[in-house]
mmCIF file of C-alpha atoms and ligand atoms in Angstrom:
data_model
loop_
_atom_site.group_PDB
_atom_site.id
_atom_site.type_symbol
_atom_site.label_atom_id
_atom_site.label_comp_id
_atom_site.label_asym_id
_atom_site.label_seq_id
_atom_site.Cartn_x
_atom_site.Cartn_y
_atom_site.Cartn_z
ATOM 1 C CA MET A 1 112.847 -76.730 -79.605
ATOM 2 C CA ALA A 2 116.423 -77.979 -79.852
ATOM 3 C CA LYS A 3 119.083 -77.551 -77.181
ATOM 4 C CA ALA A 4 120.797 -74.204 -77.281
ATOM 5 C CA ASN A 5 123.945 -74.381 -79.415
ATOM 6 C CA LYS A 6 124.651 -70.681 -79.478
ATOM 7 C CA ALA A 7 125.689 -68.167 -76.828
ATOM 8 C CA TYR A 8 125.898 -64.414 -76.493
ATOM 9 C CA VAL A 9 127.956 -62.694 -73.886
ATOM 10 C CA LEU A 10 126.631 -59.564 -72.320
ATOM 11 C CA PHE A 11 129.655 -57.616 -71.297
ATOM 12 C CA GLY A 12 130.021 -54.349 -69.310
ATOM 13 C CA ALA A 13 131.028 -52.769 -65.978
ATOM 14 C CA PRO A 14 128.997 -53.464 -62.824
ATOM 15 C CA GLY A 15 125.882 -51.382 -63.137
ATOM 16 C CA SER A 16 126.119 -50.937 -66.883
ATOM 17 C CA GLY A 17 122.654 -52.401 -67.226
ATOM 18 C CA LYS A 18 123.355 -56.008 -68.119
ATOM 19 C CA GLY A 19 120.596 -57.335 -65.786
ATOM 20 C CA THR A 20 118.022 -54.894 -67.148
ATOM 21 C CA GLN A 21 118.890 -55.714 -70.758
ATOM 22 C CA ALA A 22 119.030 -59.462 -70.022
ATOM 23 C CA GLU A 23 115.450 -59.374 -68.663
ATOM 24 C CA GLN A 24 114.176 -57.748 -71.876
ATOM 25 C CA LEU A 25 116.219 -60.039 -74.117
ATOM 26 C CA VAL A 26 114.786 -63.062 -72.330
ATOM 27 C CA LYS A 27 111.279 -61.761 -72.812
ATOM 28 C CA HIS A 28 111.701 -60.900 -76.496
ATOM 29 C CA TYR A 29 113.883 -63.743 -77.711
ATOM 30 C CA GLY A 30 113.484 -66.566 -75.219
ATOM 31 C CA PHE A 31 117.118 -66.727 -74.367
ATOM 32 C CA VAL A 32 118.213 -68.518 -71.200
ATOM 33 C CA HIS A 33 119.909 -66.013 -68.922
ATOM 34 C CA VAL A 34 122.923 -67.358 -67.103
ATOM 35 C CA ALA A 35 124.404 -64.806 -64.684
ATOM 36 C CA THR A 36 127.322 -65.919 -62.544
ATOM 37 C CA GLY A 37 126.549 -63.191 -59.973
ATOM 38 C CA ASP A 38 123.011 -64.648 -59.557
ATOM 39 C CA LEU A 39 124.395 -68.151 -59.301
ATOM 40 C CA PHE A 40 126.739 -67.027 -56.527
ATOM 41 C CA ARG A 41 123.955 -65.196 -54.670
ATOM 42 C CA GLU A 42 121.789 -68.281 -54.904
ATOM 43 C CA ASN A 43 124.558 -70.337 -53.345
ATOM 44 C CA LEU A 44 125.042 -67.685 -50.627
ATOM 45 C CA LYS A 45 121.337 -67.817 -49.806
ATOM 46 C CA GLN A 46 121.359 -71.626 -49.577
ATOM 47 C CA ASN A 47 124.640 -71.432 -47.614
ATOM 48 C CA THR A 48 126.312 -74.068 -49.791
ATOM 49 C CA PRO A 49 130.089 -74.622 -49.550
ATOM 50 C CA LEU A 50 130.407 -72.697 -52.792
ATOM 51 C CA GLY A 51 128.431 -69.807 -51.306
ATOM 52 C CA GLN A 52 130.582 -69.770 -48.192
ATOM 53 C CA LEU A 53 133.662 -69.591 -50.389
ATOM 54 C CA ALA A 54 132.318 -66.826 -52.633
ATOM 55 C CA LYS A 55 131.010 -64.656 -49.766
ATOM 56 C CA GLY A 56 134.364 -63.063 -48.728
ATOM 57 C CA TYR A 57 135.302 -62.169 -52.313
ATOM 58 C CA MET A 58 131.943 -60.703 -53.116
ATOM 59 C CA GLU A 59 131.832 -58.552 -49.968
ATOM 60 C CA LYS A 60 135.155 -57.040 -50.859
ATOM 61 C CA GLY A 61 134.157 -56.368 -54.472
ATOM 62 C CA ALA A 62 136.793 -58.850 -55.587
ATOM 63 C CA LEU A 63 136.447 -61.695 -58.044
ATOM 64 C CA VAL A 64 135.842 -65.285 -56.970
ATOM 65 C CA PRO A 65 138.760 -67.475 -58.311
ATOM 66 C CA ASP A 66 138.577 -68.335 -61.959
ATOM 67 C CA ASP A 67 138.547 -72.130 -61.643
ATOM 68 C CA VAL A 68 135.696 -72.063 -59.112
ATOM 69 C CA THR A 69 133.614 -69.759 -61.313
ATOM 70 C CA ALA A 70 134.330 -71.683 -64.458
ATOM 71 C CA ARG A 71 133.290 -74.961 -62.867
ATOM 72 C CA MET A 72 130.053 -73.458 -61.650
ATOM 73 C CA LEU A 73 129.304 -72.109 -65.134
ATOM 74 C CA LYS A 74 130.088 -75.384 -66.818
ATOM 75 C CA GLU A 75 127.797 -77.306 -64.447
ATOM 76 C CA ARG A 76 125.053 -74.826 -65.273
ATOM 77 C CA LEU A 77 125.482 -75.072 -69.022
ATOM 78 C CA GLN A 78 125.698 -78.876 -68.914
ATOM 79 C CA ARG A 79 122.020 -78.940 -68.016
ATOM 80 C CA GLY A 80 121.366 -78.295 -71.731
ATOM 81 C CA ASP A 81 118.388 -75.948 -71.887
ATOM 82 C CA GLU A 82 116.089 -75.846 -74.866
ATOM 83 C CA ALA A 83 116.272 -72.304 -76.165
ATOM 84 C CA PRO A 84 117.456 -70.291 -79.161
ATOM 85 C CA ALA A 85 120.593 -69.250 -77.293
ATOM 86 C CA TYR A 86 122.259 -68.711 -73.929
ATOM 87 C CA LEU A 87 122.794 -65.158 -72.698
ATOM 88 C CA LEU A 88 125.889 -65.132 -70.510
ATOM 89 C CA ASP A 89 126.099 -62.317 -68.037
ATOM 90 C CA GLY A 90 129.062 -61.715 -65.769
ATOM 91 C CA PHE A 91 131.200 -64.352 -67.384
ATOM 92 C CA PRO A 92 134.002 -64.105 -68.534
ATOM 93 C CA ARG A 93 135.436 -61.430 -66.330
ATOM 94 C CA THR A 94 139.177 -62.191 -66.754
ATOM 95 C CA LEU A 95 141.363 -63.302 -69.684
ATOM 96 C CA PRO A 96 141.864 -66.824 -68.178
ATOM 97 C CA GLN A 97 138.039 -67.073 -67.886
ATOM 98 C CA ALA A 98 137.690 -66.161 -71.551
ATOM 99 C CA GLN A 99 139.971 -69.065 -72.411
ATOM 100 C CA MET A 100 138.098 -71.361 -70.101
ATOM 101 C CA LEU A 101 134.823 -70.298 -71.708
ATOM 102 C CA GLU A 102 136.129 -71.286 -75.131
ATOM 103 C CA GLU A 103 137.016 -74.696 -73.784
ATOM 104 C CA ILE A 104 133.676 -75.175 -72.065
ATOM 105 C CA LEU A 105 131.690 -74.089 -75.130
ATOM 106 C CA ARG A 106 133.731 -76.338 -77.393
ATOM 107 C CA GLU A 107 133.113 -79.364 -75.117
ATOM 108 C CA LEU A 108 129.420 -78.654 -75.082
ATOM 109 C CA GLY A 109 129.114 -77.843 -78.808
ATOM 110 C CA ILE A 110 128.001 -74.292 -78.247
ATOM 111 C CA ARG A 111 129.127 -71.454 -80.501
ATOM 112 C CA LEU A 112 129.991 -67.950 -79.168
ATOM 113 C CA ALA A 113 128.081 -65.725 -81.640
ATOM 114 C CA ALA A 114 128.807 -62.209 -80.296
ATOM 115 C CA VAL A 115 130.002 -60.258 -77.304
ATOM 116 C CA ILE A 116 127.756 -57.334 -76.637
ATOM 117 C CA PHE A 117 129.675 -54.602 -74.812
ATOM 118 C CA ILE A 118 127.501 -52.093 -72.954
ATOM 119 C CA GLN A 119 129.659 -48.927 -72.664
ATOM 120 C CA THR A 120 129.257 -46.631 -69.667
ATOM 121 C CA SER A 121 131.319 -44.103 -67.649
ATOM 122 C CA ASP A 122 132.242 -44.667 -63.988
ATOM 123 C CA ASP A 123 130.335 -41.542 -62.807
ATOM 124 C CA LEU A 124 127.128 -42.871 -64.160
ATOM 125 C CA ILE A 125 127.638 -46.236 -62.491
ATOM 126 C CA VAL A 126 128.219 -44.804 -59.028
ATOM 127 C CA ARG A 127 124.990 -42.909 -59.367
ATOM 128 C CA ARG A 128 123.076 -45.860 -60.684
ATOM 129 C CA LEU A 129 124.201 -48.486 -58.217
ATOM 130 C CA GLY A 130 123.532 -46.264 -55.235
ATOM 131 C CA GLY A 131 119.813 -46.404 -56.057
ATOM 132 C CA ARG A 132 119.540 -49.962 -57.304
ATOM 133 C CA LEU A 133 117.007 -52.367 -55.824
ATOM 134 C CA ILE A 134 116.622 -56.053 -56.712
ATOM 135 C CA CYS A 135 113.786 -58.468 -56.336
ATOM 136 C CA LYS A 136 114.650 -61.200 -53.797
ATOM 137 C CA ALA A 137 112.536 -63.711 -55.718
ATOM 138 C CA CYS A 138 113.148 -63.145 -59.446
ATOM 139 C CA GLN A 139 116.229 -60.856 -59.465
ATOM 140 C CA THR A 140 114.610 -58.173 -61.573
ATOM 141 C CA PRO A 141 116.466 -54.890 -61.130
ATOM 142 C CA TYR A 142 114.772 -51.548 -60.258
ATOM 143 C CA HIS A 143 116.056 -48.103 -59.380
ATOM 144 C CA LYS A 144 114.806 -45.742 -56.665
ATOM 145 C CA THR A 145 114.466 -42.868 -59.181
ATOM 146 C CA ASN A 146 115.237 -44.239 -62.690
ATOM 147 C CA ARG A 147 112.949 -47.189 -62.575
ATOM 148 C CA PRO A 148 110.815 -47.253 -59.465
ATOM 149 C CA PRO A 149 108.408 -50.199 -58.890
ATOM 150 C CA LYS A 150 104.697 -49.374 -58.972
ATOM 151 C CA LYS A 151 104.412 -50.213 -55.297
ATOM 152 C CA GLU A 152 107.342 -49.270 -53.051
ATOM 153 C CA GLY A 153 109.485 -52.215 -52.036
ATOM 154 C CA ILE A 154 107.491 -54.701 -54.185
ATOM 155 C CA CYS A 155 108.386 -56.335 -57.489
ATOM 156 C CA ASP A 156 106.005 -55.448 -60.356
ATOM 157 C CA ARG A 157 106.528 -58.812 -61.964
ATOM 158 C CA CYS A 158 106.213 -61.319 -59.168
ATOM 159 C CA GLY A 159 105.261 -59.435 -56.023
ATOM 160 C CA GLY A 160 108.612 -60.351 -54.410
ATOM 161 C CA GLU A 161 110.350 -58.172 -51.849
ATOM 162 C CA LEU A 162 112.947 -55.657 -53.171
ATOM 163 C CA TYR A 163 116.272 -55.202 -51.414
ATOM 164 C CA GLN A 164 119.550 -53.402 -51.831
ATOM 165 C CA ARG A 165 122.472 -55.699 -52.603
ATOM 166 C CA ALA A 166 125.133 -55.694 -49.838
ATOM 167 C CA ASP A 167 127.809 -54.877 -52.406
ATOM 168 C CA ASP A 168 125.939 -51.844 -53.760
ATOM 169 C CA ASN A 169 127.358 -49.521 -50.997
ATOM 170 C CA PRO A 170 129.663 -46.730 -52.242
ATOM 171 C CA ASP A 171 132.941 -48.309 -51.042
ATOM 172 C CA THR A 172 132.262 -51.684 -52.530
ATOM 173 C CA VAL A 173 131.011 -50.112 -55.775
ATOM 174 C CA ARG A 174 134.333 -48.264 -56.093
ATOM 175 C CA ALA A 175 136.188 -51.557 -55.470
ATOM 176 C CA ARG A 176 134.051 -53.339 -58.075
ATOM 177 C CA LEU A 177 134.846 -50.654 -60.649
ATOM 178 C CA ALA A 178 138.582 -50.871 -59.855
ATOM 179 C CA THR A 179 138.321 -54.636 -60.360
ATOM 180 C CA PHE A 180 136.575 -54.120 -63.641
ATOM 181 C CA HIS A 181 139.221 -51.783 -65.003
ATOM 182 C CA SER A 182 142.162 -53.908 -63.922
ATOM 183 C CA GLN A 183 140.899 -57.444 -64.559
ATOM 184 C CA THR A 184 137.929 -57.325 -66.902
ATOM 185 C CA ALA A 185 138.619 -54.425 -69.302
ATOM 186 C CA PRO A 186 141.471 -56.350 -71.079
ATOM 187 C CA LEU A 187 138.741 -58.520 -72.548
ATOM 188 C CA ILE A 188 137.631 -55.628 -74.713
ATOM 189 C CA GLU A 189 140.868 -55.870 -76.758
ATOM 190 C CA TYR A 190 140.686 -59.622 -76.684
ATOM 191 C CA TYR A 191 137.233 -59.865 -78.182
ATOM 192 C CA LYS A 192 137.925 -56.984 -80.571
ATOM 193 C CA LYS A 193 140.847 -59.013 -82.010
ATOM 194 C CA ALA A 194 138.613 -62.046 -82.242
ATOM 195 C CA GLY A 195 136.099 -60.059 -84.262
ATOM 196 C CA LEU A 196 133.366 -60.723 -81.724
ATOM 197 C CA LEU A 197 133.033 -57.351 -79.953
ATOM 198 C CA HIS A 198 129.912 -55.293 -80.565
ATOM 199 C CA PRO A 199 129.778 -52.038 -78.503
ATOM 200 C CA VAL A 200 126.445 -50.447 -77.660
ATOM 201 C CA ASN A 201 125.716 -47.221 -75.787
ATOM 202 C CA GLY A 202 124.771 -47.842 -72.146
ATOM 203 C CA GLU A 203 124.213 -44.183 -71.246
ATOM 204 C CA ILE A 204 120.993 -43.701 -73.227
ATOM 205 C CA SER A 205 117.623 -45.052 -72.105
ATOM 206 C CA ALA A 206 117.281 -48.740 -71.471
ATOM 207 C CA GLU A 207 114.894 -48.977 -74.433
ATOM 208 C CA GLN A 208 117.376 -47.319 -76.800
ATOM 209 C CA THR A 209 120.166 -49.625 -75.673
ATOM 210 C CA LEU A 210 117.876 -52.578 -76.210
ATOM 211 C CA GLN A 211 117.235 -51.276 -79.745
ATOM 212 C CA GLU A 212 120.989 -51.172 -80.455
ATOM 213 C CA ILE A 213 121.356 -54.755 -79.121
ATOM 214 C CA SER A 214 118.447 -55.978 -81.250
ATOM 215 C CA GLU A 215 120.139 -54.617 -84.391
ATOM 216 C CA ILE A 216 123.252 -56.713 -83.569
ATOM 217 C CA LEU A 217 121.250 -59.809 -82.787
ATOM 218 C CA LYS A 218 119.573 -59.614 -86.207
ATOM 219 C CA LYS A 219 123.002 -60.078 -87.814
ATOM 220 C CA TYR A 220 124.461 -62.721 -85.480
HETATM 221 P P1 ADP B 1 127.923 -56.704 -60.954
HETATM 222 O O1 ADP B 1 126.687 -55.925 -60.854
HETATM 223 O O2 ADP B 1 129.057 -56.169 -60.188
HETATM 224 O O3 ADP B 1 128.306 -57.003 -62.421
HETATM 225 P P2 ADP B 1 127.399 -59.562 -60.487
HETATM 226 O O4 ADP B 1 126.059 -59.811 -59.973
HETATM 227 O O5 ADP B 1 127.662 -59.950 -61.902
HETATM 228 O O6 ADP B 1 127.722 -58.025 -60.223
HETATM 229 O O7 ADP B 1 128.500 -60.248 -59.561
HETATM 230 C C1 ADP B 1 128.573 -60.002 -58.189
HETATM 231 C C2 ADP B 1 129.840 -60.559 -57.604
HETATM 232 O O8 ADP B 1 129.957 -61.978 -57.893
HETATM 233 C C3 ADP B 1 131.129 -59.993 -58.238
HETATM 234 O O9 ADP B 1 131.541 -58.789 -57.647
HETATM 235 C C4 ADP B 1 132.153 -61.147 -57.964
HETATM 236 O O10 ADP B 1 132.595 -61.123 -56.655
HETATM 237 C C5 ADP B 1 131.326 -62.347 -58.162
HETATM 238 N N1 ADP B 1 131.360 -62.796 -59.606
HETATM 239 C C6 ADP B 1 130.372 -62.819 -60.492
HETATM 240 N N2 ADP B 1 130.804 -63.284 -61.664
HETATM 241 C C7 ADP B 1 132.093 -63.590 -61.536
HETATM 242 C C8 ADP B 1 133.134 -64.097 -62.387
HETATM 243 N N3 ADP B 1 132.852 -64.390 -63.686
HETATM 244 N N4 ADP B 1 134.359 -64.312 -61.861
HETATM 245 C C9 ADP B 1 134.611 -64.043 -60.581
HETATM 246 N N5 ADP B 1 133.726 -63.563 -59.737
HETATM 247 C C10 ADP B 1 132.468 -63.332 -60.164
HETATM 248 ZN ZN1 ZN B 2 110.286 -60.366 -58.743
#
């Protein structure tokens, strides 16, 4: 297979279901999932300088500075994976990041094919994130009531241990939503104008949302 020269952006509020959809899209289409949140958490775990820098921002529900995040993304994409496409999750999150992304993709010869916008209401998100559990080993998301693992506390896929993210407590969730509305939501207009925005419903079942995304992928 050739190196990926196409990218999709999965866009939506925290807890809109990007991680769940990404997992299915990777399985069905063989995309390479690049999630900036996962990259930061990996750095945090390894206690790298980048992790130390990101920690304070993440704990407050704030964004890590654009230039730091963009550099991390670029380094990741420069690896040049063999896949049909990249699936970007959590980047861009600000208008400057969207411009940086264009620059990075141009340099690497990757085309942005579509921005998939998973639409959700804030109420739903607060309910969802309160019950979210994530696998320490493979990052697969679960939910205490909506999507429980077969064995409590254990990942169905890899047997890893499930944990609740430090930033999934109610106060930080509210801060993350506020950050989304003030800094990330302007991207909706931006990508609409660019003709790249494809909204899907994030309030129906994960399977139905996946179906809507698949319809878009067929065309782009
Ligand atoms: P969420 O579920 O809130 O979408 P992520 O796992 O994508 O969470 O990101 C967790 C945290 O990592 C964010 O709250 C933010 O502090 C940091 N982060 C992730 N992506 C970016 C980005 N593109 N720009 C700045 N900070 C980011
Ligand atoms: Zn796992």
